[in-house]
Coordinates of C-alpha atoms in Angstrom, one line a residue:
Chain A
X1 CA 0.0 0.0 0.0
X2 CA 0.7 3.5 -0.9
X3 CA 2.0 6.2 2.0
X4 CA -0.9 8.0 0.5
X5 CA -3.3 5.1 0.3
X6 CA -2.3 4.4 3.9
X7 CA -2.8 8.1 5.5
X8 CA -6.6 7.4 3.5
X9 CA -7.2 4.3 4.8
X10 CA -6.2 5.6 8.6
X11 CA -8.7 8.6 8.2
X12 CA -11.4 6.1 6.9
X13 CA -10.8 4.1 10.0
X14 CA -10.9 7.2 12.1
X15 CA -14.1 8.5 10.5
X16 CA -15.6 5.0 11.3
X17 CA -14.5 4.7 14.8
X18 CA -15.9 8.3 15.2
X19 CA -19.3 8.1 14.0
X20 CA -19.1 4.7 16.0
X21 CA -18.2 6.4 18.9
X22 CA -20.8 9.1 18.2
X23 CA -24.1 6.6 17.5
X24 CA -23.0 4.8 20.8
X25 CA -23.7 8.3 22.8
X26 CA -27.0 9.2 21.2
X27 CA -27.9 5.8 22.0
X28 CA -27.2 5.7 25.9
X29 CA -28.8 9.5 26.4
X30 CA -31.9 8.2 24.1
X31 CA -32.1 5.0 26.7
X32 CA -31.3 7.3 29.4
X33 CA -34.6 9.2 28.4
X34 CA -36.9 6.4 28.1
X35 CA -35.2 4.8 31.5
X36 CA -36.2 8.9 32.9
X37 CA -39.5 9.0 31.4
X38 CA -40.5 5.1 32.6
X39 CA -39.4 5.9 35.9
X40 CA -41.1 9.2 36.4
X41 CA -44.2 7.3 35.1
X42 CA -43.6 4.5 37.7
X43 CA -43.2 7.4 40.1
X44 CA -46.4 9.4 39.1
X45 CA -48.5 6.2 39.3
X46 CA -47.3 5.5 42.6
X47 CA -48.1 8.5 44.0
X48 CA -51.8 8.6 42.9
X49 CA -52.2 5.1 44.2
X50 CA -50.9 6.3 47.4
X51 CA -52.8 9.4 47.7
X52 CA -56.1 7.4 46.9
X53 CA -55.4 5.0 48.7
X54 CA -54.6 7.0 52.2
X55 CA -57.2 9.7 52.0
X56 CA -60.2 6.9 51.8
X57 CA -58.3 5.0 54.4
X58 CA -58.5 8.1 56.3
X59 CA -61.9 9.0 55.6
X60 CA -63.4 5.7 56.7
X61 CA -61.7 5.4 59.7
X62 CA -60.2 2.4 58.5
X63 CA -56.6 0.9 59.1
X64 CA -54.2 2.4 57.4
X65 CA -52.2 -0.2 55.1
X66 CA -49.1 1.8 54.1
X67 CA -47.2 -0.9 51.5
X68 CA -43.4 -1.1 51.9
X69 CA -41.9 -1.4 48.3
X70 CA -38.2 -1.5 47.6
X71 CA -36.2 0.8 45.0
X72 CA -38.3 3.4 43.0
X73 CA -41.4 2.3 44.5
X74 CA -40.1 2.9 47.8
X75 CA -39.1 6.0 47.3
X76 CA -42.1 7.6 45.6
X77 CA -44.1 6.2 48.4
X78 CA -42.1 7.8 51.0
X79 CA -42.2 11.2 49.4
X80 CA -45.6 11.2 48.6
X81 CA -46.2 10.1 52.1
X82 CA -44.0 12.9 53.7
X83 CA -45.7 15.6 51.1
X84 CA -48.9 14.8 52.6
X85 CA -47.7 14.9 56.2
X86 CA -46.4 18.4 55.0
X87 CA -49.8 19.3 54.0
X88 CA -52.6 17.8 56.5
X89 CA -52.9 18.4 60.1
X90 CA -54.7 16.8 63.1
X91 CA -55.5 13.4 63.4
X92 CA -55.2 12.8 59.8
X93 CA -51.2 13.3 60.0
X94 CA -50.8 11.9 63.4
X95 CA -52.4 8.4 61.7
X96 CA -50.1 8.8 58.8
X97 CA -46.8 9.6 61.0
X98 CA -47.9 6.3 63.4
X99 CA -48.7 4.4 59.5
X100 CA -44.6 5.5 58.5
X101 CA -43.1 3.9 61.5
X102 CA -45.5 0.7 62.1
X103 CA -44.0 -0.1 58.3
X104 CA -40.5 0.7 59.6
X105 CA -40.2 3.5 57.3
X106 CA -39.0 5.7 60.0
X107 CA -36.6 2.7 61.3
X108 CA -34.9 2.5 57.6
X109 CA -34.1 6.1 57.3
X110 CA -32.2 5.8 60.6
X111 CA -30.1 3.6 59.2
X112 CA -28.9 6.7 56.9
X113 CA -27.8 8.6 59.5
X114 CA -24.9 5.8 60.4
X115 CA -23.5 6.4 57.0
X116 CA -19.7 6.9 56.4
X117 CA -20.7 9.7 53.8
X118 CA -22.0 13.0 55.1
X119 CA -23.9 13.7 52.4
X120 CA -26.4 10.1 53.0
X121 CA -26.4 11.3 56.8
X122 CA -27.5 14.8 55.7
X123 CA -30.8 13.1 53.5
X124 CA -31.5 10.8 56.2
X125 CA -31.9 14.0 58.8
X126 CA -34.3 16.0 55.9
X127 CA -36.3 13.0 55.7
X128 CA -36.5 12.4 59.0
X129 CA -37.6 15.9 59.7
X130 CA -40.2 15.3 56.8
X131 CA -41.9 12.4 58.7
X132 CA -42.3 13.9 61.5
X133 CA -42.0 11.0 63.9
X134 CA -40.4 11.6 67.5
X135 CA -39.1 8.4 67.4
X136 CA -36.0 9.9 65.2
X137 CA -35.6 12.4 68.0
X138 CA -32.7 10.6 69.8
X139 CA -31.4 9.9 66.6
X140 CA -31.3 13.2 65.6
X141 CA -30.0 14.7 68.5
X142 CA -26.8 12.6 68.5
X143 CA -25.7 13.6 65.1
X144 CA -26.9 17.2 65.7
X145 CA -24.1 17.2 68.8
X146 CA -21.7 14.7 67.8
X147 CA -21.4 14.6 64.1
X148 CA -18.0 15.4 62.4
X149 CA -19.3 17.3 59.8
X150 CA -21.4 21.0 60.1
X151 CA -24.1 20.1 57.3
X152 CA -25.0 17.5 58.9
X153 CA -25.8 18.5 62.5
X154 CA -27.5 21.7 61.0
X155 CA -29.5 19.7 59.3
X156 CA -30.3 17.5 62.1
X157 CA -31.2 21.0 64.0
X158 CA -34.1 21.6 61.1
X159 CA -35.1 18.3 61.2
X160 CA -35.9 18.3 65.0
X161 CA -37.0 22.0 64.9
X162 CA -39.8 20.6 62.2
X163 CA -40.5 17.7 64.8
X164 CA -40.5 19.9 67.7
X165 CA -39.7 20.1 71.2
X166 CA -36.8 17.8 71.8
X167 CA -33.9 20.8 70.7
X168 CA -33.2 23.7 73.0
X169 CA -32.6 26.9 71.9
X170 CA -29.5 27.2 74.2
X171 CA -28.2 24.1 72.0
X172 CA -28.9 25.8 69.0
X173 CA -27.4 29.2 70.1
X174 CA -23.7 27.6 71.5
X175 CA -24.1 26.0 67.8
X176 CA -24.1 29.6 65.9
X177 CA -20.8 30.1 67.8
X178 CA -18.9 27.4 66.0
X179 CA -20.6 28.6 62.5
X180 CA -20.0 30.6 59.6
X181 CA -22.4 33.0 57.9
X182 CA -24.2 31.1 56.4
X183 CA -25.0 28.1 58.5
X184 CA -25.4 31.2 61.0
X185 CA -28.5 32.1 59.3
X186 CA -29.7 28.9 59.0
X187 CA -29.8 28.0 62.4
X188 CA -31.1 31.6 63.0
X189 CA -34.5 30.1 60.6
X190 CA -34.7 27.2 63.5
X191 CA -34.4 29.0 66.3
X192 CA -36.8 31.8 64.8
X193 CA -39.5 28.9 64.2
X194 CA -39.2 27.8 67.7
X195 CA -40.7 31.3 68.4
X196 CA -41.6 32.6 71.8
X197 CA -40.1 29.0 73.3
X198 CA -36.9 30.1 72.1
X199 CA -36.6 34.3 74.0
X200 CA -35.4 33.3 77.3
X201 CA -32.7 31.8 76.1
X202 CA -32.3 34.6 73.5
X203 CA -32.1 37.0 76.1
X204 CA -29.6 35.4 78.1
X205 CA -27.1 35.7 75.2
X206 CA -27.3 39.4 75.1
X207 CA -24.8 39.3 77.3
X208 CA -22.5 37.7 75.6
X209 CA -19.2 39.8 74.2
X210 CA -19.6 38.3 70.9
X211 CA -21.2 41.1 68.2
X212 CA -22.1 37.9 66.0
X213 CA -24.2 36.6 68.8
X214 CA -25.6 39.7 69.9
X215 CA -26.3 40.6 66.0
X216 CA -28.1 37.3 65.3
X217 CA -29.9 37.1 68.9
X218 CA -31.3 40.9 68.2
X219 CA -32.3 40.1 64.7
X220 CA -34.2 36.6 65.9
X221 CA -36.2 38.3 68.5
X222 CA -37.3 40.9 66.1
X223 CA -38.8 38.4 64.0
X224 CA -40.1 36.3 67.1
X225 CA -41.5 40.4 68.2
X226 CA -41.8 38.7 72.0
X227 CA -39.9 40.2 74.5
X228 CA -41.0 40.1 78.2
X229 CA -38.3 41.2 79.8
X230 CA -36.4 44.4 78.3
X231 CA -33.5 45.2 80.8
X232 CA -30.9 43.2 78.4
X233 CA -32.2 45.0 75.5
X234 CA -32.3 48.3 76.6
X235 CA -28.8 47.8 78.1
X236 CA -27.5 47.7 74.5
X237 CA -28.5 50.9 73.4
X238 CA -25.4 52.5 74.8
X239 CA -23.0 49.3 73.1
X240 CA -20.0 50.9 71.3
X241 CA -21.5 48.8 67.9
X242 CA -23.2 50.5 65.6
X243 CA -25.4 47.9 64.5
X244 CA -26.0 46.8 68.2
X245 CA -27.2 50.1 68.9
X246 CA -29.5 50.1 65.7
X247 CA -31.0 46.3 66.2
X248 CA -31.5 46.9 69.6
X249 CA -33.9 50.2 69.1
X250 CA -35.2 48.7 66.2
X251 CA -36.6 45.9 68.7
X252 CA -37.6 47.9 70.9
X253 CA -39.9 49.5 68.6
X254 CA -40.9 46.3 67.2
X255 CA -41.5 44.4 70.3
X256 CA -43.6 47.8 71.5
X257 CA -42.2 48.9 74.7
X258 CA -43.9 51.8 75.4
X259 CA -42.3 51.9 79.0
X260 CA -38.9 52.5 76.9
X261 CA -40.1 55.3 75.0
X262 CA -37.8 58.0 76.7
X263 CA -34.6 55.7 75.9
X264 CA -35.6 55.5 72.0
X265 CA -36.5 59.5 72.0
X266 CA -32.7 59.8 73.2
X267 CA -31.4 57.7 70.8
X268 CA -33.1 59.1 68.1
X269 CA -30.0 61.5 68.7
X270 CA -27.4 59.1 68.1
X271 CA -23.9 60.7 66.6
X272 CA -24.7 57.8 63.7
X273 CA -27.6 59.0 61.0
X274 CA -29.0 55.4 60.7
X275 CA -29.1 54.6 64.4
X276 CA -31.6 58.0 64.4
X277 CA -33.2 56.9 61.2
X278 CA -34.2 53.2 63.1
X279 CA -35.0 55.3 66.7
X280 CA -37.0 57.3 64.7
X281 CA -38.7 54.3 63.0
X282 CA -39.7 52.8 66.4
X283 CA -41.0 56.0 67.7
X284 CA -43.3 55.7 64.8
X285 CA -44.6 52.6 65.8
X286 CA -44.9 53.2 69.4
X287 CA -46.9 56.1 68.6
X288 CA -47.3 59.1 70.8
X289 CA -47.1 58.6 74.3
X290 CA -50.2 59.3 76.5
X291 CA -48.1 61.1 79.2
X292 CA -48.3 65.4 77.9
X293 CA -44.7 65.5 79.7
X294 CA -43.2 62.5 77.4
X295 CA -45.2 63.8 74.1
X296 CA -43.5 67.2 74.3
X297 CA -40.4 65.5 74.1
X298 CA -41.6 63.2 71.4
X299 CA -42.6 66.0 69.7
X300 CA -39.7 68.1 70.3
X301 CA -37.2 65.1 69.2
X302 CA -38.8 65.1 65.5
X303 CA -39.0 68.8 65.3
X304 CA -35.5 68.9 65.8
X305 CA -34.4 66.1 63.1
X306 CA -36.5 68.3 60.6
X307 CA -33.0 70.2 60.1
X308 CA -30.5 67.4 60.8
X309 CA -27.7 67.0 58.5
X310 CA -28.9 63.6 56.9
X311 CA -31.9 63.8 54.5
X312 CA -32.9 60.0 55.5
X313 CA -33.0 61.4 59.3
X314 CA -35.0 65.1 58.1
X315 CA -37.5 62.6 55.7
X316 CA -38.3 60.0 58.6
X317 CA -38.6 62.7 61.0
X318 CA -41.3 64.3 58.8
X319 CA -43.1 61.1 58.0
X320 CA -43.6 60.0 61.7
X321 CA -45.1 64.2 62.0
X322 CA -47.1 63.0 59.4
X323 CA -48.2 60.1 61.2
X324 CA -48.1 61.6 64.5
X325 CA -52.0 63.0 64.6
X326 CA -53.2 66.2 64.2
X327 CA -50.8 67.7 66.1
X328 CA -47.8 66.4 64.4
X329 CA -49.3 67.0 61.3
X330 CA -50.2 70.9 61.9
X331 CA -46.7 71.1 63.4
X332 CA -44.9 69.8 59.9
X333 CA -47.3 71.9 57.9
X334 CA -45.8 74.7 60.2
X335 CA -42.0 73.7 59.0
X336 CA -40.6 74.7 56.1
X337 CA -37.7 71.9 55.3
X338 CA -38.0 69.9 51.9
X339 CA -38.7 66.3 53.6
X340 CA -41.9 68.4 55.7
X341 CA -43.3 68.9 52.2
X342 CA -42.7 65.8 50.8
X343 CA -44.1 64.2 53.5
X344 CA -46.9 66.7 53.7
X345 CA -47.7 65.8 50.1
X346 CA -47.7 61.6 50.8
X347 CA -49.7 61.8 53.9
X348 CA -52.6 63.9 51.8
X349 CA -52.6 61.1 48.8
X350 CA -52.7 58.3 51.5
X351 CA -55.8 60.1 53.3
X352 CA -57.1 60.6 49.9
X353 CA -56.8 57.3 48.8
X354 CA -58.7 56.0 52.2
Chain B
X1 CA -71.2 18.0 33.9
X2 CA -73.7 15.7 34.1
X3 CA -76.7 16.6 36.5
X4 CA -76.2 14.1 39.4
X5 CA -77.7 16.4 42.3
X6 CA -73.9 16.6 43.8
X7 CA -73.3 20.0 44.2
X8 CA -70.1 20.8 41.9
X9 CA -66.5 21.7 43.4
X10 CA -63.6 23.5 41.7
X11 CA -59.6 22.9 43.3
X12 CA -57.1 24.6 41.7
X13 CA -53.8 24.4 42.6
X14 CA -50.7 24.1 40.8
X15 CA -49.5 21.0 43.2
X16 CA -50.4 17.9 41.7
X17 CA -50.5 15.7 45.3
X18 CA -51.7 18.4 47.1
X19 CA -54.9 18.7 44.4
X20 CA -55.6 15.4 44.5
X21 CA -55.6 15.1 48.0
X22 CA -58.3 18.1 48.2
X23 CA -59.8 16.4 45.4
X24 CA -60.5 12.5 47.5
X25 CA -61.3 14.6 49.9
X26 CA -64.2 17.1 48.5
X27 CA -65.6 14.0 46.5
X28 CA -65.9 11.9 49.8
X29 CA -68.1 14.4 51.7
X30 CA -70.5 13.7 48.6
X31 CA -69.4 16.7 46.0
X32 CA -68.3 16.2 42.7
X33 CA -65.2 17.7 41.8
X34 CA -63.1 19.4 39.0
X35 CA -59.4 20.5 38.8
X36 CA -57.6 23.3 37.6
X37 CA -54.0 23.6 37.6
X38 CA -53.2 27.6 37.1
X39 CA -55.4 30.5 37.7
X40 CA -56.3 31.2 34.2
X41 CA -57.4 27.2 34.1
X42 CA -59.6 27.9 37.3
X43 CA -61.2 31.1 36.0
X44 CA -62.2 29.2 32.5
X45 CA -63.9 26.4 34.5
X46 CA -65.5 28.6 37.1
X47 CA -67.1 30.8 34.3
X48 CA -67.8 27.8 32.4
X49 CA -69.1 25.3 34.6
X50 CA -70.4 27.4 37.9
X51 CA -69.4 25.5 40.8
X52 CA -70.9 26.1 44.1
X53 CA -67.6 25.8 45.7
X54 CA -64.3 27.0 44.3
X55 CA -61.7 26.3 46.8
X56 CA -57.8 27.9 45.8
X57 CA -54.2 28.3 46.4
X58 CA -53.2 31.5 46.6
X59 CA -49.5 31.1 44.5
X60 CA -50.7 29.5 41.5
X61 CA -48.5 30.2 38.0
X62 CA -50.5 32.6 35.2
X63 CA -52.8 34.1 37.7
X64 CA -53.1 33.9 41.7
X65 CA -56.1 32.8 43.6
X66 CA -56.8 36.4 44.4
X67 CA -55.9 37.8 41.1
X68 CA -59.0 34.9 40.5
X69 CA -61.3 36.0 43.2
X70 CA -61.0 40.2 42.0
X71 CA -62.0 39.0 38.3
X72 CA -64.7 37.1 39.5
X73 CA -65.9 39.5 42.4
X74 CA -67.1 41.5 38.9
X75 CA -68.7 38.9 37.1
X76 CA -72.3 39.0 37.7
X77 CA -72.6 34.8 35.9
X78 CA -70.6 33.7 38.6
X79 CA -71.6 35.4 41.9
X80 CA -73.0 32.2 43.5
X81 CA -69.6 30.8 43.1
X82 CA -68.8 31.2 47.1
X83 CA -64.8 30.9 46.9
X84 CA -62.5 29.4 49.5
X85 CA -58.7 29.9 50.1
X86 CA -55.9 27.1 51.1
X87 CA -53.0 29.1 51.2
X88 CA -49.8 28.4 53.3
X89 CA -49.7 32.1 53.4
X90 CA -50.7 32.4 56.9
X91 CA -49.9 36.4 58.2
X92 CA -52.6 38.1 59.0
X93 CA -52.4 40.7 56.2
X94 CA -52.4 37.6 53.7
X95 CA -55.4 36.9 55.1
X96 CA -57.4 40.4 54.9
X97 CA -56.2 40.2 51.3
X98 CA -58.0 37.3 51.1
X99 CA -61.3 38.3 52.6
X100 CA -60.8 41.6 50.5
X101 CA -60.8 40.2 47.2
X102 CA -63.8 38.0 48.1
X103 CA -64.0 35.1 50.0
X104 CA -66.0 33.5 51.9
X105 CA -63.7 31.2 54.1
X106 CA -59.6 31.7 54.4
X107 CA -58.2 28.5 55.7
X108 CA -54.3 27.4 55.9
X109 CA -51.9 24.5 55.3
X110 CA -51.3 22.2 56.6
X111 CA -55.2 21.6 56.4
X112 CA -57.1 18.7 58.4
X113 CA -59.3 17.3 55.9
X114 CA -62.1 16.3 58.2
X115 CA -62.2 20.5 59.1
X116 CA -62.1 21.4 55.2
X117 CA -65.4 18.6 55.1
X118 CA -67.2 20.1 57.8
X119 CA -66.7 23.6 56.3
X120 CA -68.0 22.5 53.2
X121 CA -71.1 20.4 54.3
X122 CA -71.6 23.7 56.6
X123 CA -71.4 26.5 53.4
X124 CA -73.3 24.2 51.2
X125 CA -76.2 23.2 53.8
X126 CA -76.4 27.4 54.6
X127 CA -77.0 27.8 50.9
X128 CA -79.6 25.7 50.8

């Protein structure tokens, strides 16, 4: 053969072995689809069987006969199962949760959590959470304190925040300290849903000297908006932070102190402009006092930060006017400052619009 | 729909297991039911078909159940349509909204079927 007729031959070979190559991947991601599409039909199926199956069993009154398939079966059962825990209440779900673990579904998912790989232990603590049994409690509250990795106890944290009362919120606030950001906020979401439950132990760590804690703690109890005891919060005001200063008058506002009215009014002439902007903000919702001695000085404050230095300060000042009754309103129709117009202007459309 | 005497039920929602669960459970307190799957579906089938009962979700893709309940607040054909929210929108100014834009019952999720029965056996029988 040729050198020429060779180097022709080589590229036929090559073209062959190409297009070979080629046909063999079209034909594993075209069996690949059919395998997908078969299997979400198995799982589609499945889950209207199950459905069905549980709500007449429910209905009736009659035993619930939960089947326990293996493989793709299995799985479509127990996510349709979970889904509908997720979405009844009452009896209805407390049948279904005792139906998951007389089959030993909850049992099985246990097993996950012994797993070498994180990521198994980490989808055995979601499901868990999911079904809702208190059986996975103990479980759950060993890998929440002793597993190696961080995922893995955080999601054990959701997952017995979602079955409820067997995690402390002093547990979960030592946890934020050994966190980053983001798993921060994530056990923030737990401890938040815990809701009033969670305060006194919320309270106790404002006096921690960690800003992180104190941050976090502050911003949880303004979502809870539950505070009984104010002392801790009030102390915080004067912290050399910033954002210390600003969560903790935001909460004050929030959680409506009235009693610590006097304390926002002087903060609402903090040396920082958004620190006055937030007092200002929970002088707003406190409304004014009752006392003719404390609504002079209310009144006084937000006449005043009608000519401070920071629009945001001069246009909040003249929006709580606005909102501060007649008074307040004649007394920003008697200023003259940009933001008193503006706001002026808003407060007519609103009562306009009513 | 064919004439049966069952007084007619409409569920949209855009989640399949969570429709057919409302779904078992409307038809086994004696009420025949259809689905919708979006808004726009829901509003087709409520002018279409005049259900008694229309029961939403609030977050449904191409229109939400209130965006629903404002048309239909308008339309004289389908004022005996008495219109019920499942929403797992649960603050209280989600569920003003709700009231605002028309309806006559706000309830949340998680739901307990048997409650969702009993409110229905209770609006129908008052209708009567």
């Amino acid at each position: 053969m040729t050198a020429e007729a060779a180097d022709i031959h080589q590229l036929v070979v090559g073209l062959f072995v190409v297009i070979g190559i080629i046909g063999l991947e079209v034909a594993a991601i075209a069996s690949y689809k059919i395998e997908r599409e078969q299997r979400e039909a198995i799982e589609a199926k499945t889950k209207e069987a199950i459905v069905g199956r549980v709500i007449e069993a429910l209905d009736r009154d009659e035993p619930l006969i939960i089947p326990l398939p293996r493989g793709l079966r299995g799985r479509a059962t127990r996510e349709t199962l979970i889904a509908m825990i997720a979405t009844i209440r009452g009896e209805a779900r407390t049948r279904l949760v005792g139906a998951l673990e007389e089959r030993g579904y909850v049992e099985r998912t246990v097993r996950l959590l012994r797993s070498r790989r994180a990521a198994t232990r980490a989808r055995g603590c979601m499901i868990l959470g999911g079904m809702l049994s208190e059986r996975a409690n103990a479980p759950l509250l060993d890998r929440f304190r002793n597993d190696p990795d961080q995922n893995v106890r955080l999601t054990a944290a959701e997952a017995l925040a979602e079955i409820g009362n067997a995690l402390t919120s002093a547990d979960l606030i030592e946890a934020v300290k050994h966190s980053s950001n983001w798993q921060r906020l994530r056990v923030a979401n737990v401890i938040s849903r815990m809701g009033e439950t969670a305060v006194p132990a919320l309270l106790d760590s404002l006096a921690d000297e960690d800003e992180a804690i104190l941050r976090l703690a502050l911003d949880i109890l303004c979502d809870i908006a539950h505070v009984p005891e104010f002392m801790p919060v009030l102390r915080l005001l004067a912290h050399p932070s910033v954002e210390i200063r600003g969560r903790a008058v935001d909460l004050l506002g929030i959680a409506g102190d009235i009693d610590a009215i006097d304390q926002i009014i002087e903060r609402a002439g903090d040396a920082v402009w958004f620190v006055r902007v937030r007092a200002i903000k929970s002088m707003e919702r406190l409304s004014v006092p009752m006392s003719d001695e404390v609504a002079d000085r209310y009144y006084a404050r937000l006449v005043a930060l009608l000519s401070d230095e920071k629009w945001w300060v001069r246009q909040r000042a003249a929006q709580a006017l606005a909102n501060a009754g007649s008074l307040g309103y004649q007394v920003l129709q008697a200023s003259v400052s940009d933001a008193a117009v503006s706001a002026l202007q808003m407060h007519d459309i609103r009562e306009a619009r009513a | 729909m064919p004439d049966n005497g069952k007084p007619l039920v409409l569920v949209a929602d855009d989640d399949a297991p969570t429709r057919r669960l409302i779904e078992v459970t409307i038809r086994n307190c004696g009420c025949d039911v259809v689905t919708a799957i979006d808004g726009e579906a829901a509003l087709a089938q409520i002018r279409s078909l005049h259900p008694r009962i229309a029961i939403l979700d609030v977050q449904m893709p191409r229109l939400s159940g209130w965006e629903v309940a404002k048309e239909l607040r308008d339309d004289d054909a389908a004022h005996h349509t008495r219109i019920i929210f499942l929403s797992s929108r649960t603050q209280e100014h989600d569920v003003l909204e709700g009231f605002s834009a028309g309806a006559s019952d706000y309830l949340f999720k998680p739901f307990s079927p048997r409650e969702l029965q009993a409110r229905i056996r209770s609006m129908l029988a008052r209708d009567s």
